[in-house]
CSV table of C-alpha atoms in Angstrom, one decimal:
chain,number,residue,atom,x,y,z
G,1,MET,CA,0.0,0.0,0.0
G,2,HIS,CA,1.1,3.5,-0.7
G,3,SER,CA,2.8,5.4,2.2
G,4,GLN,CA,0.8,8.5,1.3
G,5,ASN,CA,-2.9,8.9,0.7
G,6,TYR,CA,-2.3,10.3,-2.8
G,7,GLY,CA,0.1,10.4,-5.7
G,8,ILE,CA,0.3,10.0,-9.5
G,9,THR,CA,0.8,6.9,-11.6
G,10,LEU,CA,2.5,6.4,-15.0
G,11,GLY,CA,1.5,3.2,-16.8
G,12,LEU,CA,1.9,1.2,-19.9
G,13,GLU,CA,-0.3,-1.8,-20.9
G,14,TYR,CA,-0.4,-4.3,-23.6
G,15,LEU,CA,-3.9,-4.5,-24.9
G,16,ARG,CA,-5.6,-7.1,-27.1
G,17,SER,CA,-9.1,-6.6,-28.6
G,18,GLU,CA,-11.3,-9.3,-30.3
G,19,GLY,CA,-14.7,-9.2,-32.0
G,20,ASP,CA,-16.9,-10.7,-34.7
G,21,PHE,CA,-17.4,-8.3,-37.6
G,22,ARG,CA,-20.8,-9.9,-38.3
G,23,GLN,CA,-22.1,-7.6,-35.7
G,24,PHE,CA,-22.1,-4.9,-38.4
G,25,SER,CA,-25.3,-4.8,-40.4
G,26,SER,CA,-23.1,-3.9,-43.4
G,27,VAL,CA,-21.3,-7.3,-43.2
G,28,PRO,CA,-24.0,-9.9,-43.8
G,29,ASP,CA,-22.4,-13.3,-43.7
G,30,ALA,CA,-23.2,-16.7,-42.2
G,31,ILE,CA,-19.6,-17.5,-41.5
G,32,PRO,CA,-17.9,-15.8,-38.5
G,33,TYR,CA,-15.5,-13.0,-39.2
G,34,TYR,CA,-13.5,-12.9,-36.0
G,35,GLY,CA,-11.0,-10.1,-35.8
G,36,SER,CA,-8.3,-9.2,-33.3
G,37,GLY,CA,-5.6,-6.6,-32.7
G,38,THR,CA,-3.0,-5.6,-30.2
G,39,SER,CA,-1.6,-2.3,-29.1
G,40,PHE,CA,0.4,-0.5,-26.4
G,41,ALA,CA,-1.6,2.0,-24.4
G,42,PRO,CA,0.2,4.5,-22.1
G,43,ASN,CA,-1.7,6.2,-19.3
G,44,LEU,CA,-1.4,8.8,-16.7
G,45,GLU,CA,-3.5,9.0,-13.6
G,46,ALA,CA,-3.9,10.4,-10.0
G,47,PHE,CA,-5.0,8.2,-7.1
G,48,TYR,CA,-6.4,8.8,-3.6
G,49,ASN,CA,-6.7,6.3,-0.8
G,50,ILE,CA,-9.5,6.2,1.9
G,51,LYS,CA,-8.9,4.0,4.9
G,52,ILE,CA,-11.8,1.5,5.5
G,53,ALA,CA,-10.4,-0.8,8.1
G,54,LYS,CA,-7.0,-1.9,9.4
G,55,ASN,CA,-4.8,-2.7,6.3
G,56,LEU,CA,-7.9,-2.2,4.0
G,57,PHE,CA,-8.2,0.9,1.8
G,58,LEU,CA,-10.5,2.1,-1.0
G,59,GLN,CA,-8.5,3.6,-3.8
G,60,SER,CA,-10.0,5.9,-6.4
G,61,GLN,CA,-8.1,6.8,-9.6
G,62,ILE,CA,-8.8,9.3,-12.4
G,63,GLY,CA,-6.7,9.7,-15.5
G,64,ILE,CA,-6.3,9.7,-19.2
G,65,LYS,CA,-5.3,6.9,-21.6
G,66,TYR,CA,-4.0,6.9,-25.1
G,67,PHE,CA,-6.0,4.2,-26.8
G,68,PRO,CA,-4.8,3.1,-30.2
G,69,PHE,CA,-6.8,0.2,-31.6
G,70,LYS,CA,-6.8,-1.7,-34.8
G,71,ILE,CA,-8.9,-4.8,-35.2
G,72,THR,CA,-8.5,-6.9,-38.4
G,73,ALA,CA,-10.5,-9.8,-39.6
G,74,GLU,CA,-9.3,-11.9,-42.6
G,75,ARG,CA,-10.6,-14.8,-44.5
G,76,ASP,CA,-8.6,-16.8,-47.1
G,77,PHE,CA,-10.1,-19.3,-49.4
G,78,SER,CA,-7.2,-19.8,-51.8
G,79,LEU,CA,-6.7,-23.4,-50.7
G,80,LEU,CA,-10.2,-24.2,-52.0
G,81,PHE,CA,-9.7,-22.5,-55.4
G,82,ASP,CA,-10.1,-24.6,-58.5
G,83,SER,CA,-10.6,-22.6,-61.7
G,84,THR,CA,-12.1,-25.6,-63.5
G,85,LYS,CA,-15.0,-25.6,-61.0
G,86,VAL,CA,-15.6,-21.9,-61.0
G,87,ILE,CA,-18.8,-20.9,-62.8
G,88,ASN,CA,-18.9,-17.1,-62.5
G,89,ASP,CA,-16.5,-15.8,-59.7
G,90,PHE,CA,-14.7,-17.0,-56.7
G,91,LEU,CA,-13.7,-15.1,-53.5
G,92,LEU,CA,-10.1,-15.8,-52.7
G,93,HIS,CA,-9.4,-13.4,-49.9
G,94,LYS,CA,-11.3,-10.8,-47.8
G,95,LYS,CA,-10.1,-8.4,-45.1
G,96,PHE,CA,-12.0,-6.0,-42.7
G,97,THR,CA,-10.2,-3.4,-40.6
G,98,LEU,CA,-11.6,-1.2,-37.8
G,99,GLU,CA,-9.1,1.4,-36.7
G,100,GLN,CA,-8.8,4.7,-34.7
G,101,ASN,CA,-6.5,6.4,-32.2
G,102,GLN,CA,-8.0,8.4,-29.4
G,103,LEU,CA,-7.5,9.8,-25.9
G,104,ASN,CA,-9.9,8.3,-23.3
G,105,PRO,CA,-10.5,9.7,-19.8
G,106,PHE,CA,-11.1,6.9,-17.3
G,107,PHE,CA,-12.1,6.3,-13.7
G,108,SER,CA,-11.1,3.4,-11.5
G,109,LEU,CA,-12.2,2.2,-8.1
G,110,CYS,CA,-10.3,-0.6,-6.2
G,111,LEU,CA,-10.1,-2.3,-2.8
G,112,VAL,CA,-6.6,-2.5,-1.6
G,113,LEU,CA,-5.4,-5.0,1.0
G,114,SER,CA,-2.0,-4.4,2.6
G,115,PRO,CA,-1.3,-7.4,4.9
G,116,ILE,CA,2.5,-6.9,5.1
G,117,GLN,CA,4.8,-4.0,4.8
G,118,TYR,CA,5.7,-2.7,1.2
G,119,LEU,CA,3.3,-5.2,-0.5
G,120,SER,CA,-0.4,-4.8,-1.3
G,121,PHE,CA,-3.1,-6.5,-3.4
G,122,ASN,CA,-5.9,-4.7,-5.2
G,123,ALA,CA,-9.0,-5.6,-7.2
G,124,GLY,CA,-11.7,-3.4,-8.7
G,125,PHE,CA,-13.0,-2.0,-11.9
G,126,SER,CA,-12.1,0.6,-14.5
G,127,LEU,CA,-14.5,2.7,-16.7
G,128,ALA,CA,-13.1,4.5,-19.7
G,129,PHE,CA,-15.0,6.9,-21.9
G,130,HIS,CA,-14.4,6.9,-25.7
G,131,SER,CA,-13.9,10.4,-27.0
G,132,SER,CA,-14.8,9.3,-30.5
G,133,SER,CA,-15.8,6.3,-32.6
G,134,PRO,CA,-14.7,5.1,-36.1
G,135,ASN,CA,-17.3,6.0,-38.7
G,136,GLU,CA,-16.3,3.4,-41.3
G,137,ILE,CA,-14.9,-0.1,-41.8
G,138,SER,CA,-12.3,-0.4,-44.4
G,139,PHE,CA,-12.2,-3.6,-46.4
G,140,SER,CA,-10.3,-5.2,-49.3
G,141,GLU,CA,-11.0,-8.3,-51.3
G,142,MET,CA,-9.6,-10.4,-54.1
G,143,LYS,CA,-11.9,-12.3,-56.5
G,144,TYR,CA,-11.4,-14.6,-59.5
G,145,PHE,CA,-13.8,-13.9,-62.4
G,146,LYS,CA,-14.4,-16.6,-65.1
G,147,ASP,CA,-15.7,-14.9,-68.2
G,148,SER,CA,-14.4,-14.5,-71.7
G,149,ILE,CA,-11.0,-13.6,-70.2
G,150,PRO,CA,-10.4,-15.1,-66.8
G,151,ARG,CA,-8.8,-12.7,-64.4
G,152,PHE,CA,-8.1,-11.7,-60.7
G,153,ARG,CA,-9.4,-8.5,-59.4
G,154,THR,CA,-8.6,-6.7,-56.1
G,155,SER,CA,-11.0,-4.0,-54.8
G,156,THR,CA,-11.1,-1.8,-51.7
G,157,GLY,CA,-13.7,0.3,-50.0
G,158,ASN,CA,-15.5,1.4,-46.9
G,159,LEU,CA,-18.6,0.3,-45.1
G,160,PRO,CA,-20.6,2.1,-42.5
G,161,SER,CA,-19.8,1.2,-38.9
G,162,GLY,CA,-23.1,2.1,-37.3
G,163,GLY,CA,-22.1,5.3,-35.7
G,164,ARG,CA,-21.3,6.2,-32.1
G,165,HIS,CA,-22.6,3.9,-29.3
G,166,LYS,CA,-25.1,5.5,-26.9
G,167,PHE,CA,-22.8,4.3,-24.1
G,168,PRO,CA,-19.3,4.8,-25.6
G,169,VAL,CA,-17.3,3.2,-22.8
G,170,SER,CA,-14.9,0.4,-22.0
G,171,PHE,CA,-15.5,-1.5,-18.8
G,172,SER,CA,-12.8,-3.8,-17.2
G,173,PHE,CA,-12.2,-5.8,-14.1
G,174,VAL,CA,-8.7,-5.1,-12.7
G,175,THR,CA,-6.6,-7.0,-10.3
G,176,GLY,CA,-2.9,-6.6,-9.4
G,177,ILE,CA,-0.3,-6.1,-6.8
G,178,THR,CA,1.8,-3.2,-5.6
G,179,TYR,CA,5.4,-3.4,-4.3
G,180,GLU,CA,7.1,-0.5,-2.7
G,181,PRO,CA,10.7,-1.4,-2.1
G,182,PRO,CA,12.4,0.8,0.5
G,183,PHE,CA,15.4,1.4,-1.8
G,184,LEU,CA,13.2,3.2,-4.3
G,185,SER,CA,13.2,6.5,-2.3
G,186,PHE,CA,14.8,9.6,-3.8
G,187,GLY,CA,14.7,12.5,-1.4
G,188,SER,CA,11.1,13.6,-1.2
G,189,ILE,CA,9.9,11.1,-3.9
G,190,LYS,CA,9.1,7.4,-3.4
G,191,LEU,CA,8.3,4.9,-6.1
G,192,GLY,CA,6.2,1.8,-6.3
G,193,ILE,CA,5.8,-0.8,-9.0
G,194,SER,CA,2.3,-2.2,-9.8
G,195,PRO,CA,1.8,-5.0,-12.4
G,196,TYR,CA,-1.8,-5.8,-13.2
G,197,PHE,CA,-4.2,-7.7,-15.3
G,198,SER,CA,-7.6,-6.7,-16.7
G,199,PHE,CA,-10.4,-8.0,-18.8
G,200,GLY,CA,-13.7,-6.6,-20.0
G,201,PHE,CA,-15.5,-5.2,-23.1
G,202,SER,CA,-15.4,-2.0,-25.2
G,203,ASN,CA,-18.3,-0.4,-27.0
G,204,LEU,CA,-16.3,0.8,-30.0
G,205,THR,CA,-19.3,1.7,-32.2
G,206,ASN,CA,-23.1,1.4,-32.0
G,207,GLU,CA,-22.9,-2.0,-33.8
G,208,PHE,CA,-19.6,-3.4,-32.6
G,209,THR,CA,-18.5,-4.5,-29.1
G,210,SER,CA,-15.1,-6.1,-28.6
G,211,ASP,CA,-13.7,-8.2,-25.8
G,212,ILE,CA,-10.5,-6.7,-24.3
G,213,VAL,CA,-7.7,-8.2,-22.3
G,214,ALA,CA,-4.7,-6.2,-21.0
G,215,PHE,CA,-1.5,-6.8,-19.1
G,216,GLY,CA,0.2,-3.7,-17.7
G,217,ILE,CA,2.6,-2.2,-15.3
G,218,ARG,CA,2.4,1.1,-13.4
G,219,VAL,CA,5.0,3.2,-11.6
G,220,ASN,CA,3.5,5.0,-8.6
G,221,VAL,CA,5.1,8.3,-7.7
G,222,PHE,CA,4.1,10.1,-4.5
G,223,PRO,CA,5.7,12.7,-2.2
G,224,ARG,CA,7.5,11.7,0.9
G,225,LYS,CA,9.2,13.8,3.6
G,226,LEU,CA,11.8,11.4,5.1
G,227,THR,CA,13.4,13.9,7.5
G,228,GLU,CA,10.2,15.7,8.7
G,229,LYS,CA,9.8,15.3,12.4
G,230,ILE,CA,6.5,13.6,13.2
G,231,THR,CA,4.6,14.3,16.4
G,232,PRO,CA,3.4,11.0,17.8
G,233,ALA,CA,-0.3,10.5,17.8
G,234,GLU,CA,-2.1,10.5,21.1
G,235,PRO,CA,-1.6,7.0,22.6
G,236,PRO,CA,-4.5,4.7,21.6
G,237,LEU,CA,-6.1,4.3,25.1
G,238,PRO,CA,-9.2,2.1,25.4
G,239,LYS,CA,-12.4,4.1,25.7
G,240,ILE,CA,-13.4,4.3,29.3
G,241,ILE,CA,-17.1,4.9,30.1
G,242,ASP,CA,-18.1,6.3,33.5
G,243,SER,CA,-20.7,3.9,34.6
G,244,LEU,CA,-21.2,5.0,38.2
G,245,PRO,CA,-24.6,3.9,39.4
G,246,VAL,CA,-27.0,6.5,40.7
G,247,PRO,CA,-27.7,5.8,44.3
G,248,GLN,CA,-31.3,5.0,45.0
G,249,ASN,CA,-33.1,5.2,48.4
G,250,LEU,CA,-29.8,5.4,50.3
G,251,PRO,CA,-29.9,6.6,53.9
G,252,PRO,CA,-28.4,10.0,54.5
G,253,VAL,CA,-24.8,10.0,55.6
G,254,GLU,CA,-24.8,13.6,56.6
G,255,GLU,CA,-27.7,15.9,57.2
G,256,MET,CA,-27.9,19.6,57.1
G,257,GLU,CA,-31.0,21.4,58.3
G,258,THR,CA,-31.9,24.8,56.8
G,259,GLN,CA,-34.2,27.3,58.3
G,260,PRO,CA,-35.3,30.7,57.0
G,261,SER,CA,-33.1,33.4,58.3
G,262,PRO,CA,-34.9,35.8,60.7
G,263,PRO,CA,-35.4,39.3,59.3
G,264,GLN,CA,-33.0,41.9,60.4
G,265,PRO,CA,-34.9,44.7,62.1
G,266,GLU,CA,-32.3,47.3,61.6
G,267,SER,CA,-32.2,46.9,57.7
G,268,LYS,CA,-35.6,45.3,57.1
G,269,ASN,CA,-33.8,43.0,54.6
G,270,PHE,CA,-33.7,39.2,54.9
G,271,ILE,CA,-32.9,36.0,53.0
G,272,ASP,CA,-35.0,32.8,52.7
G,273,ILE,CA,-33.2,29.5,51.8
G,274,ILE,CA,-35.6,27.3,49.8
G,275,PRO,CA,-34.7,23.6,48.9
G,276,ILE,CA,-35.6,22.7,45.3
G,277,TYR,CA,-35.4,19.3,43.6
G,278,ASN,CA,-35.8,18.8,39.8
G,279,GLY,CA,-37.2,22.3,39.6
G,280,ASN,CA,-39.9,21.8,42.3
G,281,TYR,CA,-40.1,23.2,45.8
G,282,ARG,CA,-39.5,20.9,48.6
G,283,VAL,CA,-41.5,21.2,51.8
G,284,SER,CA,-38.8,19.7,54.0
G,285,PRO,CA,-36.2,22.3,55.0
G,286,LYS,CA,-33.6,19.5,55.2
G,287,VAL,CA,-30.7,19.0,52.8
G,288,TYR,CA,-29.1,15.5,52.6
G,289,LEU,CA,-25.5,14.9,51.6
G,290,ILE,CA,-24.9,11.3,50.4
G,291,ARG,CA,-21.3,10.1,50.1
G,292,LYS,CA,-20.3,6.7,48.7
G,293,ASN,CA,-16.9,5.2,47.9
G,294,TYR,CA,-16.4,3.7,44.4
G,295,GLU,CA,-13.6,1.5,43.1
G,296,ASN,CA,-12.7,2.2,39.5
G,297,HIS,CA,-10.3,0.5,37.1
G,298,VAL,CA,-8.3,2.2,34.3
G,299,PRO,CA,-6.6,-0.2,31.8
G,300,LEU,CA,-2.8,0.5,31.6
G,301,LEU,CA,-1.4,0.8,28.1
G,302,ASN,CA,2.1,-0.7,28.3
G,303,TYR,CA,3.6,1.4,25.4
G,304,VAL,CA,5.8,4.5,25.6
G,305,PHE,CA,5.8,6.5,22.4
G,306,PHE,CA,8.6,8.6,20.9
G,307,ASP,CA,9.0,11.4,18.4
G,308,TYR,CA,10.3,10.5,14.9
G,309,GLY,CA,14.0,9.9,15.0
G,310,SER,CA,14.3,10.7,18.7
G,311,SER,CA,15.1,8.6,21.8
G,312,ARG,CA,14.2,11.3,24.3
G,313,LEU,CA,11.2,10.8,26.5
G,314,ASP,CA,8.3,13.0,25.6
G,315,LYS,CA,7.8,15.8,28.2
G,316,ARG,CA,4.2,14.8,28.5
G,317,TYR,CA,5.3,11.7,30.4
G,318,VAL,CA,5.5,12.6,34.1
G,319,GLN,CA,9.2,12.4,35.1
G,320,LEU,CA,10.1,12.9,38.7
G,321,GLU,CA,13.3,13.8,40.5
G,322,ASN,CA,12.4,11.8,43.5
G,323,GLN,CA,10.0,8.9,43.9
G,324,SER,CA,8.5,10.5,47.1
G,325,ASP,CA,6.9,13.1,44.7
G,326,PHE,CA,4.6,10.3,43.3
G,327,ASN,CA,1.1,10.2,44.8
G,328,SER,CA,-1.1,7.5,43.5
G,329,ASP,CA,-4.1,9.1,45.1
G,330,SER,CA,-3.8,12.1,42.7
G,331,LEU,CA,-4.7,9.8,39.7
G,332,ASN,CA,-8.1,10.7,38.4
G,333,TYR,CA,-10.5,8.1,37.0
G,334,ASN,CA,-12.2,10.7,34.8
G,335,ASN,CA,-8.8,11.5,33.2
G,336,PRO,CA,-7.5,8.2,31.8
G,337,LEU,CA,-4.9,10.0,29.7
G,338,GLY,CA,-3.5,11.6,32.8
G,339,VAL,CA,-3.1,8.1,34.3
G,340,TYR,CA,-1.3,7.0,31.1
G,341,TRP,CA,1.2,9.8,31.3
G,342,ASN,CA,2.2,8.4,34.7
G,343,ILE,CA,3.0,5.0,33.3
G,344,LEU,CA,6.8,5.1,34.2
G,345,ASN,CA,6.0,6.0,37.8
G,346,ILE,CA,3.2,3.4,38.0
G,347,ILE,CA,5.6,0.7,36.7
G,348,GLY,CA,8.4,1.9,39.0
G,349,TYR,CA,6.0,1.9,42.0
G,350,ARG,CA,4.7,-1.6,41.3
G,351,LEU,CA,8.3,-3.0,40.8
G,352,GLN,CA,9.1,-1.8,44.3
G,353,GLN,CA,6.0,-3.4,45.7
G,354,ASN,CA,6.7,-6.7,43.8
G,355,SER,CA,10.4,-7.3,44.5
G,356,LYS,CA,10.6,-10.5,42.5
G,357,ALA,CA,8.9,-9.3,39.3
G,358,LYS,CA,11.0,-8.5,36.2
G,359,ILE,CA,10.3,-6.5,33.1
G,360,ARG,CA,11.4,-6.7,29.5
G,361,LEU,CA,11.7,-3.5,27.4
G,362,VAL,CA,11.2,-4.0,23.7
G,363,GLY,CA,12.7,-1.1,21.8
G,364,CYS,CA,11.1,-0.5,18.3
G,365,ASN,CA,11.1,2.0,15.5
G,366,SER,CA,8.9,2.8,12.5
G,367,ASN,CA,11.5,1.4,10.0
G,368,ILE,CA,11.1,4.4,7.6
G,369,GLY,CA,13.4,7.2,6.6
G,370,GLU,CA,16.2,7.8,9.2
G,371,GLU,CA,14.6,5.1,11.4
G,372,TYR,CA,15.0,2.5,8.7
G,373,ASN,CA,16.8,-0.6,10.2
G,374,ASN,CA,18.0,1.7,13.0
G,375,LEU,CA,18.3,-0.7,15.9
G,376,GLU,CA,20.6,1.7,17.7
G,377,LEU,CA,17.7,4.1,18.0
G,378,SER,CA,15.5,1.3,19.3
G,379,LYS,CA,18.2,0.5,21.9
G,380,LEU,CA,18.5,4.1,23.1
G,381,ARG,CA,14.8,4.4,23.5
G,382,ALA,CA,14.7,1.3,25.7
G,383,GLU,CA,17.8,2.3,27.7
G,384,ASN,CA,16.3,5.7,28.5
G,385,ILE,CA,13.3,4.1,30.2
G,386,SER,CA,15.6,1.6,32.0
G,387,LYS,CA,17.8,4.5,33.3
G,388,TYR,CA,14.8,6.4,34.6
G,389,LEU,CA,13.5,3.3,36.6
G,390,VAL,CA,17.0,2.7,38.0
G,391,ARG,CA,17.7,6.4,38.9
G,392,VAL,CA,14.3,7.5,40.3
G,393,TRP,CA,12.8,4.2,41.6
G,394,ASN,CA,16.0,2.4,42.5
G,395,ILE,CA,15.1,-0.7,40.5
G,396,ASP,CA,17.9,-3.3,40.3
G,397,PRO,CA,19.2,-3.3,36.6
G,398,SER,CA,19.3,-7.1,36.7
G,399,ARG,CA,15.5,-7.0,36.8
G,400,ILE,CA,15.3,-5.1,33.5
G,401,SER,CA,16.1,-6.8,30.2
G,402,ILE,CA,16.2,-5.1,26.8
G,403,GLU,CA,15.2,-6.5,23.4
G,404,LEU,CA,15.6,-4.7,20.0
G,405,ARG,CA,13.4,-4.7,17.0
G,406,ASN,CA,12.6,-2.6,14.0
G,407,LEU,CA,8.9,-2.8,13.6
G,408,PRO,CA,7.0,-4.1,16.7
G,409,GLN,CA,5.8,-7.7,16.6
G,410,ASN,CA,2.2,-6.5,16.4
G,411,PHE,CA,2.8,-3.3,14.4
G,412,SER,CA,0.3,-0.7,13.3
G,413,ASN,CA,-0.1,-0.1,9.5
G,414,PRO,CA,3.3,1.3,8.4
G,415,ASN,CA,1.8,2.8,5.3
G,416,ILE,CA,0.0,5.7,6.9
G,417,PRO,CA,1.5,8.5,9.2
G,418,GLU,CA,-0.6,7.5,12.2
G,419,GLY,CA,0.7,3.9,12.0
G,420,ASN,CA,4.3,5.0,11.8
G,421,GLN,CA,3.8,7.2,14.9
G,422,GLU,CA,2.4,4.3,16.9
G,423,ASN,CA,5.3,2.0,15.8
G,424,GLN,CA,7.9,4.5,17.3
G,425,ARG,CA,7.6,3.0,20.8
G,426,VAL,CA,9.0,0.8,23.6
G,427,GLU,CA,6.8,-2.0,24.8
G,428,ILE,CA,6.9,-2.9,28.5
G,429,LEU,CA,6.4,-6.6,29.2
G,430,SER,CA,6.5,-8.4,32.5
G,431,ASP,CA,6.6,-11.9,34.0
G,432,SER,CA,4.2,-10.7,36.7
G,433,PRO,CA,0.5,-9.8,35.9
G,434,ASP,CA,0.5,-7.3,38.8
G,435,ILE,CA,2.9,-5.0,37.0
G,436,LEU,CA,0.6,-4.3,34.0
G,437,SER,CA,-2.8,-4.8,35.6
G,438,PRO,CA,-5.4,-2.0,35.4
G,439,VAL,CA,-4.9,0.9,37.8
G,440,THR,CA,-7.4,0.9,40.7
G,441,ILE,CA,-8.6,4.3,41.8
G,442,ASN,CA,-10.9,4.9,44.8
G,443,GLU,CA,-13.2,7.9,44.5
G,444,ILE,CA,-15.9,9.4,46.7
G,445,ASN,CA,-19.1,10.4,44.9
G,446,SER,CA,-21.2,13.1,46.7
G,447,ILE,CA,-24.8,13.7,45.9
G,448,PHE,CA,-27.0,16.3,47.4
G,449,PHE,CA,-30.8,15.9,47.9
G,450,PRO,CA,-32.4,18.3,47.1
G,451,ASP,CA,-29.9,19.2,44.4
G,452,THR,CA,-30.5,23.0,44.4
G,453,ILE,CA,-31.2,25.7,47.0
G,454,ARG,CA,-32.8,29.0,46.1
G,455,LEU,CA,-31.6,32.1,47.9
G,456,LYS,CA,-34.5,34.4,48.1
G,457,VAL,CA,-33.6,38.0,49.0
G,458,THR,CA,-36.3,40.4,50.1
G,459,MET,CA,-35.3,44.1,50.2
G,460,LYS,CA,-37.5,46.5,52.3
G,461,SER,CA,-35.0,49.2,52.8
G,462,GLU,CA,-33.8,52.1,50.6
G,463,THR,CA,-30.7,50.2,49.7
G,464,ARG,CA,-30.3,50.1,45.9
G,465,ARG,CA,-27.2,47.9,45.4
G,466,TYR,CA,-26.2,44.9,47.4
G,467,LYS,CA,-24.1,41.8,47.3
G,468,LEU,CA,-24.6,38.4,48.8
G,469,ASN,CA,-21.7,36.2,49.7
G,470,PHE,CA,-22.3,32.4,49.6
G,471,PHE,CA,-19.1,30.6,50.5
G,472,ASP,CA,-16.6,31.6,47.8
G,473,THR,CA,-19.3,33.0,45.4
G,474,THR,CA,-20.6,36.5,45.3
G,475,PHE,CA,-24.0,37.4,43.9
G,476,PHE,CA,-24.8,41.1,43.0
G,477,GLY,CA,-28.3,42.6,43.0
G,478,TYR,CA,-29.8,46.0,42.2
G,479,ASN,CA,-33.0,47.3,44.0
G,480,SER,CA,-34.6,49.5,41.4
G,481,VAL,CA,-37.8,49.9,43.4
G,482,PRO,CA,-36.9,50.1,47.1
G,483,SER,CA,-40.2,48.8,48.4
G,484,GLY,CA,-40.7,45.1,48.7
G,485,LYS,CA,-38.1,44.2,46.0
G,486,VAL,CA,-37.5,40.4,45.9
G,487,ASP,CA,-34.5,38.7,44.1
G,488,SER,CA,-33.6,35.0,44.0
G,489,PHE,CA,-30.4,33.1,43.1
G,490,ASP,CA,-30.4,29.3,42.4
G,491,VAL,CA,-27.3,27.4,43.5
G,492,SER,CA,-26.7,23.8,42.2
G,493,LEU,CA,-25.2,22.0,45.2
G,494,ASN,CA,-23.8,19.1,43.2
G,495,LYS,CA,-21.9,21.5,40.9
G,496,PHE,CA,-21.0,24.0,43.7
G,497,PHE,CA,-19.3,21.5,46.0
G,498,LYS,CA,-17.9,19.3,43.2
């Protein structure tokens, strides 16, 4: 499969066309007049790939093809000729020719399967549109005439071809392979070779349809930036869904009772606190705070990713100067990516807790450009992780082994940028399941009932502007009519104390 999603193709195919000239109404004959012809057809096209699934792509192509065709049908009866048996005339030889050169635009659609690096298989169809059709059929014939003076006569001429077909197209099924050897890279250009085979039909004229078979080869040309630094894609963490159950009919753990505030005689202003649940007033002045502990599990991705051509740990990975700075309680279940960025510290902490466990660091690279066959880069990536665990977490180096590879054993598609970014990694493996098990996070979920309180402010003084402080939040009001003015402010307790 192509390493880019787009490019151009230069092709050349050997084309063979066949057909029976008795299809023409101008060639009435009971004996078949099968004709054939061969030609070489160069073509130029552009392609674009759309990813459907892993290693499977839909490739669309549009281009133009030079289509020279010449189909000839001949019949020779000279072996049957006997002048003593000829009464009037005898046809010795007859030849029909249908010929035209044209430029045909075409469109192709193929499914491309790329099971291994540098090699892909494709199958699909191609539809070419004939820009013109031959108007005539040329013919030549030789006859023997037996009259007063026996003689041979050769004549030539043209017959009508039936005109242009209402669907002037050629339709073919195409199958082939594409090989992109790594040594065919020239700076910003990479080449691929694609031999293919096709078969189908061509509506050459309104009365003549030929069968076509073609063998061809294409050279794929597409841009490639070998030295461009690639930012690794976000690590492919599993999707985690918060499935916390909503507590039902649980007894209150804490209880807070609210009462209307007594009016202040000196200012004649006062505040009522009204509980509200789901938009409705609650008669009870009590507010319940329900707390419950939940145990959540976040899967731990055992890959550490690197920038293109680099062995330096990405700054997004949390790197400590001292292991005492690590606090597992700070990991947040609702932020799985934050858990992942602590992978080195989680592994170091677990190795300390499991003194007999060992790990194996498999250094890998994307095997393209400057990373091609660069096992030294794979080694440096694994060693940097090992040095961090030894320096910060005091892990015995004998408990850490290093293995080197180019592409990972289970590599991502190397023919797209995202796949290359995922292959630039170090895989962490262990002989103990406790080292790579999901991260367990204990959280407390708080729910208020009722969920909202309404602060009802009644102003009976001449004060025009006022502010109301509720914990760390300040509400501002304006009393435009200083006689019985009432303002209200709703506070969502679940959001406020989150």
